Every structure is written in structure tokens, then in C-alpha cells.
Tab-separated table of C-alpha atoms in Angstrom:
chain	number	residue	atom	x	y	z
H	1	MET	CA	41.301	6.518	19.261
H	2	SER	CA	40.675	2.833	19.854
H	3	GLU	CA	37.486	3.071	21.867
H	4	ARG	CA	34.121	3.984	20.565
H	5	LYS	CA	33.434	7.456	21.794
H	6	SER	CA	29.686	7.266	21.533
H	7	LYS	CA	27.122	4.709	20.393
H	8	LYS	CA	24.408	7.317	20.564
H	9	VAL	CA	22.755	8.167	17.238
H	10	LYS	CA	22.255	11.849	17.087
H	11	GLY	CA	22.100	14.089	14.142
H	12	ILE	CA	23.698	11.735	11.624
H	13	PRO	CA	23.428	13.505	8.218
H	14	ILE	CA	20.786	12.032	6.017
H	15	ALA	CA	23.313	11.411	3.235
H	16	VAL	CA	25.273	9.210	5.576
H	17	ILE	CA	22.117	7.306	6.563
H	18	GLY	CA	21.622	6.739	2.763
H	19	ARG	CA	25.049	5.189	2.421
H	20	LEU	CA	24.784	2.973	5.620
H	21	PRO	CA	22.974	0.136	3.803
H	22	ILE	CA	25.937	0.001	1.314
H	23	TYR	CA	28.432	-0.322	4.173
H	24	TYR	CA	26.105	-2.743	5.926
H	25	GLN	CA	25.823	-5.110	2.953
H	26	TYR	CA	29.606	-5.323	2.485
H	27	LEU	CA	30.302	-5.756	6.210
H	28	THR	CA	27.766	-8.579	6.256
H	29	GLN	CA	29.791	-10.259	3.469
H	30	LEU	CA	33.049	-9.749	5.452
H	31	CYS	CA	31.473	-11.260	8.588
H	32	GLU	CA	30.437	-14.358	6.570
H	33	ARG	CA	34.032	-14.692	5.436
H	34	ASN	CA	35.214	-14.328	9.082
H	35	ILE	CA	37.206	-11.173	8.343
H	36	GLU	CA	37.657	-9.254	11.564
H	37	ARG	CA	39.272	-5.977	10.460
H	38	ILE	CA	39.265	-3.732	7.414
H	39	SER	CA	41.045	-0.514	6.648
H	40	SER	CA	39.353	2.593	5.192
H	41	LYS	CA	41.640	2.081	2.125
H	42	GLU	CA	40.208	-1.445	1.473
H	43	LEU	CA	36.651	-0.145	2.066
H	44	SER	CA	37.400	2.670	-0.354
H	45	ASN	CA	38.656	0.235	-3.059
H	46	LYS	CA	35.617	-2.019	-2.694
H	47	LEU	CA	32.818	0.589	-2.309
H	48	HIS	CA	34.311	3.258	-4.549
H	49	PHE	CA	33.834	6.043	-1.896
H	50	THR	CA	36.970	8.036	-1.146
H	51	ASP	CA	39.074	7.267	1.954
H	52	SER	CA	38.203	10.568	3.574
H	53	GLN	CA	34.502	10.155	2.787
H	54	ILE	CA	34.514	6.816	4.616
H	55	ARG	CA	36.352	8.145	7.640
H	56	GLN	CA	33.993	11.117	7.770
H	57	ASP	CA	30.937	8.900	7.413
H	58	LEU	CA	31.914	6.547	10.164
H	59	ASN	CA	33.132	9.278	12.491
H	60	SER	CA	29.661	10.871	12.327
H	61	PHE	CA	28.306	8.182	14.656
H	62	GLY	CA	31.351	6.982	16.615
H	63	SER	CA	35.035	6.183	16.500
H	64	PHE	CA	35.641	2.653	15.356
H	65	GLY	CA	39.050	2.763	13.746
H	66	THR	CA	42.420	2.325	15.321
H	67	ARG	CA	45.257	3.989	13.405
H	68	GLY	CA	47.071	1.240	11.559
H	69	PHE	CA	44.631	-1.489	12.518
H	70	GLY	CA	41.595	-0.486	10.641
H	71	TYR	CA	37.933	-0.903	11.564
H	72	HIS	CA	36.483	-3.695	13.660
H	73	VAL	CA	34.021	-5.364	11.204
H	74	LYS	CA	31.609	-6.886	13.705
H	75	ASP	CA	31.334	-3.836	15.945
H	76	LEU	CA	30.787	-1.568	13.037
H	77	LYS	CA	28.102	-3.894	11.542
H	78	LYS	CA	26.315	-4.136	14.887
H	79	THR	CA	26.283	-0.376	15.363
H	80	ILE	CA	24.901	0.175	11.898
H	81	GLU	CA	22.204	-2.377	12.581
H	82	GLU	CA	21.285	-0.478	15.679
H	83	ILE	CA	21.177	2.910	13.897
H	84	LEU	CA	18.983	1.492	11.103
H	85	GLY	CA	16.789	-0.355	13.598
H	86	ILE	CA	17.198	-3.644	11.885
H	87	ASN	CA	18.365	-5.691	14.874
H	88	SER	CA	14.828	-7.000	15.549
H	89	LYS	CA	12.025	-8.566	13.530
H	90	THR	CA	9.907	-6.094	11.779
H	91	SER	CA	6.404	-7.156	10.689
H	92	MET	CA	4.764	-5.864	7.485
H	93	VAL	CA	1.579	-6.222	5.572
H	94	LEU	CA	1.433	-5.723	1.833
H	95	VAL	CA	-1.618	-4.154	0.205
H	96	GLY	CA	-1.874	-4.790	-3.471
H	97	ALA	CA	-1.082	-8.073	-5.213
H	98	GLY	CA	-0.554	-6.706	-8.712
H	99	ASN	CA	2.795	-6.744	-10.520
H	100	ILE	CA	4.533	-4.418	-8.148
H	101	GLY	CA	3.062	-6.140	-5.148
H	102	LYS	CA	4.191	-9.539	-6.487
H	103	ALA	CA	7.727	-8.240	-7.120
H	104	ILE	CA	7.874	-6.966	-3.502
H	105	ALA	CA	6.558	-10.244	-2.115
H	106	TYR	CA	9.096	-12.214	-4.053
H	107	TYR	CA	11.961	-9.891	-3.229
H	108	GLU	CA	13.999	-11.684	-0.577
H	109	ARG	CA	16.742	-9.197	0.215
H	110	TYR	CA	14.920	-7.551	3.126
H	111	GLU	CA	13.973	-10.887	4.725
H	112	LYS	CA	17.661	-11.300	5.468
H	113	ARG	CA	17.528	-7.957	7.207
H	114	GLY	CA	14.770	-8.907	9.605
H	115	PHE	CA	11.756	-7.624	7.704
H	116	TYR	CA	8.941	-10.080	6.847
H	117	ILE	CA	5.549	-9.898	5.235
H	118	LYS	CA	2.864	-11.243	7.509
H	119	ALA	CA	-0.130	-10.889	5.107
H	120	ILE	CA	-1.055	-9.705	1.672
H	121	PHE	CA	-4.387	-7.952	0.881
H	122	ASP	CA	-6.154	-7.105	-2.371
H	123	GLN	CA	-9.659	-6.169	-3.446
H	124	LYS	CA	-9.838	-8.120	-6.675
H	125	ASP	CA	-11.859	-11.317	-6.470
H	126	GLU	CA	-9.534	-13.159	-8.858
H	127	LEU	CA	-6.502	-12.485	-6.619
H	128	ILE	CA	-8.105	-13.206	-3.208
H	129	HIS	CA	-7.135	-16.678	-1.985
H	130	THR	CA	-4.320	-17.055	-4.529
H	131	THR	CA	-0.827	-17.573	-3.066
H	132	ILE	CA	2.253	-15.351	-3.599
H	133	ASN	CA	5.581	-16.670	-2.360
H	134	GLY	CA	3.778	-18.886	0.100
H	135	ILE	CA	1.480	-16.124	1.444
H	136	THR	CA	-2.296	-16.340	0.736
H	137	VAL	CA	-3.847	-13.070	-0.493
H	138	LEU	CA	-6.737	-11.925	1.830
H	139	ASP	CA	-9.745	-9.707	1.049
H	140	ILE	CA	-8.891	-6.055	1.738
H	141	GLU	CA	-12.198	-5.768	3.619
H	142	SER	CA	-10.578	-7.806	6.436
H	143	LEU	CA	-7.549	-5.469	6.794
H	144	PRO	CA	-8.920	-3.421	9.711
H	145	TYR	CA	-9.765	-6.595	11.698
H	146	PHE	CA	-6.329	-8.126	10.899
H	147	LEU	CA	-4.582	-4.995	12.200
H	148	LYS	CA	-6.547	-5.268	15.488
H	149	GLU	CA	-5.417	-8.849	15.946
H	150	HIS	CA	-1.720	-8.457	14.964
H	151	LYS	CA	1.011	-6.053	15.789
H	152	ILE	CA	2.156	-4.706	12.399
H	153	ASP	CA	5.085	-2.272	12.086
H	154	ILE	CA	4.955	-1.346	8.374
H	155	GLY	CA	2.245	-1.224	5.746
H	156	ILE	CA	3.386	-1.509	2.103
H	157	LEU	CA	1.132	0.176	-0.425
H	158	ALA	CA	1.292	-1.215	-3.940
H	159	ILE	CA	-2.023	0.043	-5.208
H	160	PRO	CA	-3.233	2.700	-7.612
H	161	PRO	CA	-2.761	6.316	-6.336
H	162	GLU	CA	-6.464	7.042	-6.137
H	163	ASP	CA	-7.004	4.163	-3.635
H	164	ALA	CA	-3.899	5.037	-1.561
H	165	PRO	CA	-5.086	7.766	0.825
H	166	LYS	CA	-8.061	5.602	2.089
H	167	VAL	CA	-5.966	2.480	2.659
H	168	ALA	CA	-3.131	4.530	4.231
H	169	GLN	CA	-5.688	5.879	6.724
H	170	ILE	CA	-6.848	2.322	7.573
H	171	LEU	CA	-3.185	1.261	8.067
H	172	SER	CA	-2.507	4.281	10.242
H	173	ASP	CA	-5.658	3.884	12.310
H	174	GLY	CA	-4.642	0.164	12.686
H	175	GLY	CA	-1.414	1.188	14.444
H	176	VAL	CA	1.280	0.776	11.821
H	177	LYS	CA	4.216	3.044	12.474
H	178	GLY	CA	5.312	3.492	8.912
H	179	ILE	CA	4.041	3.189	5.364
H	180	TRP	CA	6.329	2.116	2.477
H	181	ASN	CA	4.481	3.832	-0.375
H	182	PHE	CA	4.819	2.488	-3.934
H	183	SER	CA	1.516	4.076	-5.054
H	184	LEU	CA	2.863	7.355	-6.330
H	185	SER	CA	0.258	9.212	-4.253
H	186	HIS	CA	1.862	11.820	-2.020
H	187	LEU	CA	0.257	10.895	1.249
H	188	TYR	CA	0.047	13.264	4.189
H	189	LEU	CA	-1.397	11.615	7.289
H	190	GLU	CA	-2.457	13.721	10.189
H	191	ASN	CA	-1.105	11.501	12.947
H	192	GLU	CA	2.514	10.518	13.332
H	193	THR	CA	2.702	7.609	10.838
H	194	ILE	CA	5.873	7.983	8.826
H	195	VAL	CA	5.620	7.652	5.055
H	196	GLU	CA	8.488	6.599	2.763
H	197	HIS	CA	7.729	7.207	-0.919
H	198	VAL	CA	9.305	4.979	-3.578
H	199	ASN	CA	9.094	6.354	-7.055
H	200	ILE	CA	11.214	4.392	-9.501
H	201	THR	CA	10.328	6.723	-12.372
H	202	GLU	CA	12.312	9.435	-10.517
H	203	SER	CA	15.469	7.400	-10.795
H	204	LEU	CA	14.840	6.777	-14.518
H	205	LEU	CA	14.404	10.472	-15.056
H	206	ALA	CA	17.659	11.124	-13.180
H	207	LEU	CA	19.458	8.601	-15.460
H	208	SER	CA	17.968	10.319	-18.493
H	209	TYR	CA	19.232	13.654	-17.202
H	210	ARG	CA	22.754	12.340	-16.621
H	211	ILE	CA	22.836	10.843	-20.114
H	212	LYS	CA	21.799	14.185	-21.613
H	213	GLU	CA	24.291	16.101	-19.570
H	214	GLN	CA	27.115	13.795	-20.758
H	215	SER	CA	26.213	13.875	-24.384
H	216	GLU	CA	26.116	17.711	-24.224
H	217	LYS	CA	29.542	17.660	-22.664
H	218	GLN	CA	30.873	15.389	-25.386
H	219	ASN	CA	29.422	17.552	-28.120
H	220	LYS	CA	31.310	20.533	-26.773
H	221	GLU	CA	34.674	18.721	-26.794
I	1	MET	CA	10.915	39.602	-13.981
I	2	SER	CA	8.396	38.379	-16.539
I	3	GLU	CA	10.868	36.942	-19.040
I	4	ARG	CA	12.866	33.756	-18.729
I	5	LYS	CA	16.342	34.878	-18.082
I	6	SER	CA	17.972	31.687	-19.299
I	7	LYS	CA	16.878	28.301	-20.598
I	8	LYS	CA	20.376	26.914	-20.210
I	9	VAL	CA	20.882	24.086	-17.833
I	10	LYS	CA	23.998	24.684	-15.897
I	11	GLY	CA	24.927	23.598	-12.455
I	12	ILE	CA	21.459	22.840	-11.233
I	13	PRO	CA	21.903	21.273	-7.707
I	14	ILE	CA	21.346	17.538	-7.702
I	15	ALA	CA	18.682	17.874	-4.934
I	16	VAL	CA	16.715	20.124	-7.266
I	17	ILE	CA	16.967	17.628	-10.068
I	18	GLY	CA	15.554	15.051	-7.599
I	19	ARG	CA	12.506	17.227	-7.038
I	20	LEU	CA	11.887	18.054	-10.628
I	21	PRO	CA	9.901	14.894	-11.381
I	22	ILE	CA	7.497	15.858	-8.550
I	23	TYR	CA	6.982	19.312	-10.066
I	24	TYR	CA	6.663	17.669	-13.502
I	25	GLN	CA	3.976	15.237	-12.536
I	26	TYR	CA	1.862	17.965	-10.925
I	27	LEU	CA	2.375	20.406	-13.871
I	28	THR	CA	1.296	17.667	-16.232
I	29	GLN	CA	-2.025	17.302	-14.267
I	30	LEU	CA	-2.512	21.077	-14.406
I	31	CYS	CA	-1.963	21.115	-18.191
I	32	GLU	CA	-4.499	18.370	-18.559
I	33	ARG	CA	-6.992	20.534	-16.608
I	34	ASN	CA	-6.145	23.547	-18.844
I	35	ILE	CA	-4.772	25.625	-15.970
I	36	GLU	CA	-2.423	28.310	-17.269
I	37	ARG	CA	-0.887	29.820	-14.195
I	38	ILE	CA	-0.103	28.752	-10.683
I	39	SER	CA	1.416	30.650	-7.756
I	40	SER	CA	4.238	29.402	-5.586
I	41	LYS	CA	1.760	29.405	-2.676
I	42	GLU	CA	-0.577	27.006	-4.422
I	43	LEU	CA	2.345	24.781	-5.525
I	44	SER	CA	3.475	24.871	-1.898
I	45	ASN	CA	0.050	23.740	-0.569
I	46	LYS	CA	-0.150	20.913	-3.075
I	47	LEU	CA	3.415	19.591	-2.997
I	48	HIS	CA	4.241	20.321	0.641
I	49	PHE	CA	7.440	22.125	-0.081
I	50	THR	CA	7.753	25.574	1.427
I	51	ASP	CA	7.117	28.755	-0.678
I	52	SER	CA	10.735	29.780	-0.523
I	53	GLN	CA	11.997	26.292	-1.410
I	54	ILE	CA	9.803	26.349	-4.554
I	55	ARG	CA	11.000	29.795	-5.621
I	56	GLN	CA	14.668	28.843	-4.957
I	57	ASP	CA	14.288	25.541	-6.911
I	58	LEU	CA	12.696	27.205	-9.946
I	59	ASN	CA	15.071	30.107	-9.912
I	60	SER	CA	17.976	27.759	-10.171
I	61	PHE	CA	17.227	27.153	-13.823
I	62	GLY	CA	15.406	30.313	-14.990
I	63	SER	CA	12.917	32.954	-14.000
I	64	PHE	CA	9.396	31.886	-14.747
I	65	GLY	CA	7.354	33.800	-12.248
I	66	THR	CA	5.810	37.189	-12.565
I	67	ARG	CA	5.092	38.844	-9.245
I	68	GLY	CA	1.358	38.636	-8.558
I	69	PHE	CA	0.670	36.438	-11.642
I	70	GLY	CA	2.436	33.224	-10.638
I	71	TYR	CA	4.153	30.706	-12.873
I	72	HIS	CA	3.280	29.890	-16.457
I	73	VAL	CA	2.401	26.242	-16.269
I	74	LYS	CA	3.160	25.139	-19.824
I	75	ASP	CA	6.497	27.009	-20.105
I	76	LEU	CA	7.664	25.562	-16.787
I	77	LYS	CA	6.624	22.026	-17.737
I	78	LYS	CA	8.393	22.333	-21.123
I	79	THR	CA	11.635	23.546	-19.512
I	80	ILE	CA	11.627	20.710	-16.965
I	81	GLU	CA	11.066	18.222	-19.849
I	82	GLU	CA	14.122	19.671	-21.578
I	83	ILE	CA	16.214	19.570	-18.405
I	84	LEU	CA	15.322	15.967	-17.709
I	85	GLY	CA	15.764	15.015	-21.354
I	86	ILE	CA	12.231	13.544	-21.674
I	87	ASN	CA	11.077	15.498	-24.685
I	88	SER	CA	11.949	12.658	-27.054
I	89	LYS	CA	11.457	8.950	-27.374
I	90	THR	CA	13.963	6.961	-25.333
I	91	SER	CA	14.407	3.298	-26.249
I	92	MET	CA	15.225	0.645	-23.635
I	93	VAL	CA	15.933	-3.058	-23.427
I	94	LEU	CA	15.040	-5.031	-20.383
I	95	VAL	CA	17.327	-7.888	-19.296
I	96	GLY	CA	15.710	-10.238	-16.862
I	97	ALA	CA	12.119	-11.484	-17.022
I	98	GLY	CA	11.749	-12.533	-13.413
I	99	ASN	CA	9.511	-10.846	-10.874
I	100	ILE	CA	11.277	-7.510	-10.848
I	101	GLY	CA	11.602	-7.575	-14.680
I	102	LYS	CA	7.924	-8.253	-14.974
I	103	ALA	CA	7.007	-5.466	-12.576
I	104	ILE	CA	9.158	-3.143	-14.691
I	105	ALA	CA	7.655	-4.277	-17.941
I	106	TYR	CA	4.100	-3.749	-16.674
I	107	TYR	CA	4.855	-0.451	-15.046
I	108	GLU	CA	3.345	2.082	-17.396
I	109	ARG	CA	4.239	5.352	-15.753
I	110	TYR	CA	7.416	5.926	-17.661
I	111	GLU	CA	5.789	5.171	-21.066
I	112	LYS	CA	3.794	8.354	-20.672
I	113	ARG	CA	7.161	10.133	-20.209
I	114	GLY	CA	8.519	8.911	-23.551
I	115	PHE	CA	10.447	5.842	-22.415
I	116	TYR	CA	9.594	2.527	-24.061
I	117	ILE	CA	10.843	-1.024	-23.797
I	118	LYS	CA	11.869	-2.350	-27.232
I	119	ALA	CA	12.849	-5.849	-26.180
I	120	ILE	CA	13.118	-8.188	-23.165
I	121	PHE	CA	15.897	-10.833	-22.776
I	122	ASP	CA	16.337	-13.713	-20.381
I	123	GLN	CA	18.545	-16.871	-20.209
I	124	LYS	CA	15.948	-19.210	-18.849
I	125	ASP	CA	14.458	-21.649	-21.436
I	126	GLU	CA	10.961	-21.576	-19.770
I	127	LEU	CA	10.808	-17.723	-20.089
I	128	ILE	CA	12.135	-17.379	-23.656
I	129	HIS	CA	9.258	-16.857	-26.117
I	130	THR	CA	6.714	-16.057	-23.382
I	131	THR	CA	5.091	-12.623	-23.645
I	132	ILE	CA	5.174	-9.837	-21.011
I	133	ASN	CA	2.875	-6.894	-21.587
I	134	GLY	CA	2.830	-7.592	-25.211
I	135	ILE	CA	6.584	-8.012	-25.598
I	136	THR	CA	8.153	-11.464	-26.437
I	137	VAL	CA	11.089	-12.494	-24.266
I	138	LEU	CA	14.184	-13.223	-26.446
I	139	ASP	CA	17.168	-15.432	-25.681
I	140	ILE	CA	19.863	-13.442	-23.984
I	141	GLU	CA	22.425	-14.991	-26.373
I	142	SER	CA	20.897	-12.732	-29.081
I	143	LEU	CA	21.501	-9.515	-27.091
I	144	PRO	CA	24.736	-8.431	-28.810
I	145	TYR	CA	23.243	-8.880	-32.271
I	146	PHE	CA	20.092	-7.094	-31.272
I	147	LEU	CA	22.116	-4.089	-30.049
I	148	LYS	CA	23.990	-3.961	-33.336
I	149	GLU	CA	20.733	-3.767	-35.281
I	150	HIS	CA	18.900	-1.249	-33.038
I	151	LYS	CA	19.772	2.077	-31.477
I	152	ILE	CA	19.123	1.542	-27.794
I	153	ASP	CA	19.545	4.279	-25.223
I	154	ILE	CA	19.060	2.523	-21.931
I	155	GLY	CA	19.554	-1.084	-20.728
I	156	ILE	CA	17.642	-2.177	-17.712
I	157	LEU	CA	19.287	-4.880	-15.541
I	158	ALA	CA	16.867	-7.010	-13.492
I	159	ILE	CA	19.074	-10.049	-13.053
I	160	PRO	CA	21.093	-11.589	-10.086
I	161	PRO	CA	24.105	-9.504	-9.023
I	162	GLU	CA	26.596	-12.210	-10.128
I	163	ASP	CA	25.380	-12.042	-13.695
I	164	ALA	CA	25.239	-8.197	-13.800
I	165	PRO	CA	28.879	-7.230	-14.705
I	166	LYS	CA	29.031	-9.443	-17.773
I	167	VAL	CA	25.713	-8.302	-19.099
I	168	ALA	CA	26.457	-4.693	-18.281
I	169	GLN	CA	29.606	-4.950	-20.386
I	170	ILE	CA	27.620	-6.380	-23.325
I	171	LEU	CA	25.109	-3.488	-23.092
I	172	SER	CA	27.895	-0.978	-22.868
I	173	ASP	CA	29.790	-2.490	-25.798
I	174	GLY	CA	26.520	-2.482	-27.754
I	175	GLY	CA	26.292	1.311	-27.357
I	176	VAL	CA	23.725	2.001	-24.693
I	177	LYS	CA	24.303	5.270	-22.982
I	178	GLY	CA	22.920	4.358	-19.610
I	179	ILE	CA	22.214	1.374	-17.430
I	180	TRP	CA	19.254	1.331	-15.036
I	181	ASN	CA	20.549	-1.196	-12.529
I	182	PHE	CA	18.132	-3.141	-10.316
I	183	SER	CA	20.590	-5.949	-9.789
I	184	LEU	CA	22.233	-4.765	-6.542
I	185	SER	CA	25.619	-5.287	-8.069
I	186	HIS	CA	27.704	-2.078	-7.951
I	187	LEU	CA	28.813	-1.789	-11.490
I	188	TYR	CA	31.850	0.196	-12.580
I	189	LEU	CA	32.283	0.294	-16.278
I	190	GLU	CA	35.493	1.598	-17.864
I	191	ASN	CA	33.922	3.513	-20.644
I	192	GLU	CA	31.461	6.348	-20.264
I	193	THR	CA	28.196	4.355	-19.773
I	194	ILE	CA	26.256	5.918	-16.931
I	195	VAL	CA	24.857	3.662	-14.275
I	196	GLU	CA	21.888	4.410	-12.144
I	197	HIS	CA	21.462	2.064	-9.190
I	198	VAL	CA	18.015	1.258	-7.796
I	199	ASN	CA	18.048	-0.354	-4.414
I	200	ILE	CA	14.560	-0.533	-2.853
I	201	THR	CA	15.958	-2.101	0.301
I	202	GLU	CA	17.786	1.146	0.993
I	203	SER	CA	14.488	2.981	1.171
I	204	LEU	CA	12.964	0.326	3.549
I	205	LEU	CA	16.042	0.772	5.773
I	206	ALA	CA	15.590	4.521	5.670
I	207	LEU	CA	11.956	4.070	6.721
I	208	SER	CA	12.976	1.715	9.540
I	209	TYR	CA	15.485	4.335	10.726
I	210	ARG	CA	12.866	7.087	10.776
I	211	ILE	CA	10.423	4.918	12.763
I	212	LYS	CA	13.088	4.086	15.348
I	213	GLU	CA	14.060	7.786	15.572
I	214	GLN	CA	10.485	8.829	16.207
I	215	SER	CA	9.777	6.179	18.845
I	216	GLU	CA	12.927	7.235	20.693
I	217	LYS	CA	11.702	10.809	20.612
I	218	GLN	CA	8.251	9.799	21.927
I	219	ASN	CA	9.820	7.724	24.736
I	220	LYS	CA	11.710	10.807	25.879
I	221	GLU	CA	8.651	13.000	25.998
């Protein structure tokens, strides 16, 4: 029980992957406070998942716990880093310097995780050559040439949906491996570029649904 | 088969709820183009879900399709509106007028869905009395009084995590039914206020994971 059975990532349920960043953030805090071990009970109290959920989650990619001694914080953190692929520097370009683009550029949480924005592009004359969080906005016309010169892992799309397919193709042709898509355009690229859609309206609609569901429940009581 | 068996929303799987906004956005486009009927095959081509997934999803809250005639666009859209609780005006206050707050205030997608921001609050002197998308930023000190005077459904938190629990409590005490939480603080309120967390870093980590997974697959081939 005390050794890690397997470091190999294979078939981890997507729901577990979704919770890993939550574990990861808390384990990072524990490391900063030099805490070496933590029990599933303490994790449960802090993260508001059940004991058994936590044990099941962590068992899905290895055995970290020793009965009575809890989990080894550093090992667990390192393995989660490896699973999520955040143990190395990941370079990104941001396309779109409007409000959403600006919020992304100023958002520092992912910098701590090894992601950094190497350049920002826009097509609007009034935005080109302005500076956002220390990064100068470049003309979108220069994007294909920039991608030839630099190895970029991820392209961020923060542009209107109608412009998204064309720019996504340029990013994909330029060799990015993934697109973080804030544009609300459902992109389907023919090659193997991976697209992650972010649609914050969906979470607002989900909240709205949960409010409605609760008030219906209360009306019945 | 041609009649709707039930309009009642009961036990719709949460994964289906997650997909409803995608159906909803496309059905809205069809309505604008005066298209009355659509087959599951056409929906499948457009939304890149499988035929059978679509039929299963829509069957989970009623029977809308007629074999050979497809789905009635307007009926389906209206039912999804009812399920998501977006057929009426939902009032919101935004707390936090920094970059994320600004991006939220300028984001117009949810206005079309019946959600509107009634007031913005911040604690920073240099932000108070500035205007964001036509809305004046008020002193956060006045938030409890504002909530007494106005019926507010949703509070949006776009503030640092350390300030979030206190402000969430003020919102909750002031009668909001739900909190849309961008603060990365995991809030647990004692009363029945519903909290929806938005953590965009999680989706970036998920993208990073999918990229790593694919490159491992390619290396094996």
C-alpha cells in the first residue's frame, strides 16, 4: 500500500481530470507551508469532497496513501503536474485585445502554473502597438510569420465568432497544438489541433437552472 | 409520437443540462432564419453530436420529434428556455470592477438571454464613480443598502479570493438566490444560496492535458 503502483496515466475518468486542478491548488498551498502529509479526511474537510470520493479519485492514477499516514503531499502534487502536463513552460499567443483578451492577459493565475503569453495580436489600428500587462499588441497580419519564427504551444482566441475559423486555421497551420477558444464559435479543424471551448454563458445558464430548481422545490414544501 | 409527452422538468441528467445552451444557441439562430423544423441528422451535422445522442438528450425532457418530420424548432427552443429558467428577466449585481469584472460587464451575450447587470460595486476609490458599459461603479460600502432596495437574483463575484467569503455573505444576507463566483475562492454558505464557480484555469489545464495525451499517442505510433 505504501508504494506507488503506477505513475502511468491511462484512462483516468474525465471527471477526475476536472477535479485535479482543485487538488493541485490546495496541494501547492500545503507545499508552501511545508506540510508533508495529509489524510483523506483533512482533504475532505478542506475541499468538500467526500472521503471516499477522494480515495477513489487518487486511486485512479496510482496509490499514494499509506493507511494511518495519509498522502505524501509533494509526490501527489508532482504526479498531478505530470498528468496535467504543467511541469514545463507552455508558450501561448493571444489573438484579440478587446475586453476578454485584456482580462485573459491580466489574469496571472496560469502564469504560476507554467503558462505564459508570448505575444498578443489584434486587427484594430487603435489597439496595435498599445501595451497590455507589459506585452505589446502586434498587427494580426504578422501572425503567420510570428508562428514560423517561434514555437508556440497554445493559441488563445478572444475574437468575434465570425473571425474565429480563419484565425484558428492560421494558428493550426502555424503549428500550435491546441486552441483555447473564447470566441463562442464551434471550431472543427481538420488536422489534429485540439480545441478547448470556454463559454461562460453556459455556467450562468447552469446557475439559473439550479436557482429555478431550488425555488420549485421550496414552493412544493 | 407527435405530441409532447411531458413539459415537466424532472431528473434531467446534468450532462444534458450542460449541452442545452448549445442546442439553445443554434435553435435561436434557426428561429431568426424562420426555419420551423429540423431533423436530428441536421442537428447532428451542425452541432457535432451523434444522431442518437441528440435523440436521447431531447427525449430526456419530452418528445418533440415526429418521425420523418423532425423537431419543431420554436417548441423545442421554448421548452429549453423554461428548463434553464431564462424566459424572464434576471437581475444581477457585479462586485469587482477590475479586469475580469470589466470583461463580464462588457460581455453582451447573456443580455440577449434575459440577464442584466443592475449595478457594479468596488472598494477602490479610483474605480468608484467611473462608468463601465454605461453603468456607474458604486462604493461597495453601499451594497447592503442597495440589496435592501432592489430585488436582485444573482450576485457576480469578480474580486480576490480573500475578500470573497465576506462579500458572498453580504449578497446572501441581502437575498440573492445565486452567486456566480469568479473569485477562485471555494465558497460554502450556510443558507440556501447557490454558488456556481467559474475557474478558467481549469479549462486551460484540461487543454494542456489533452495536448499531452495526444502527443504521447503520436509518439507511440
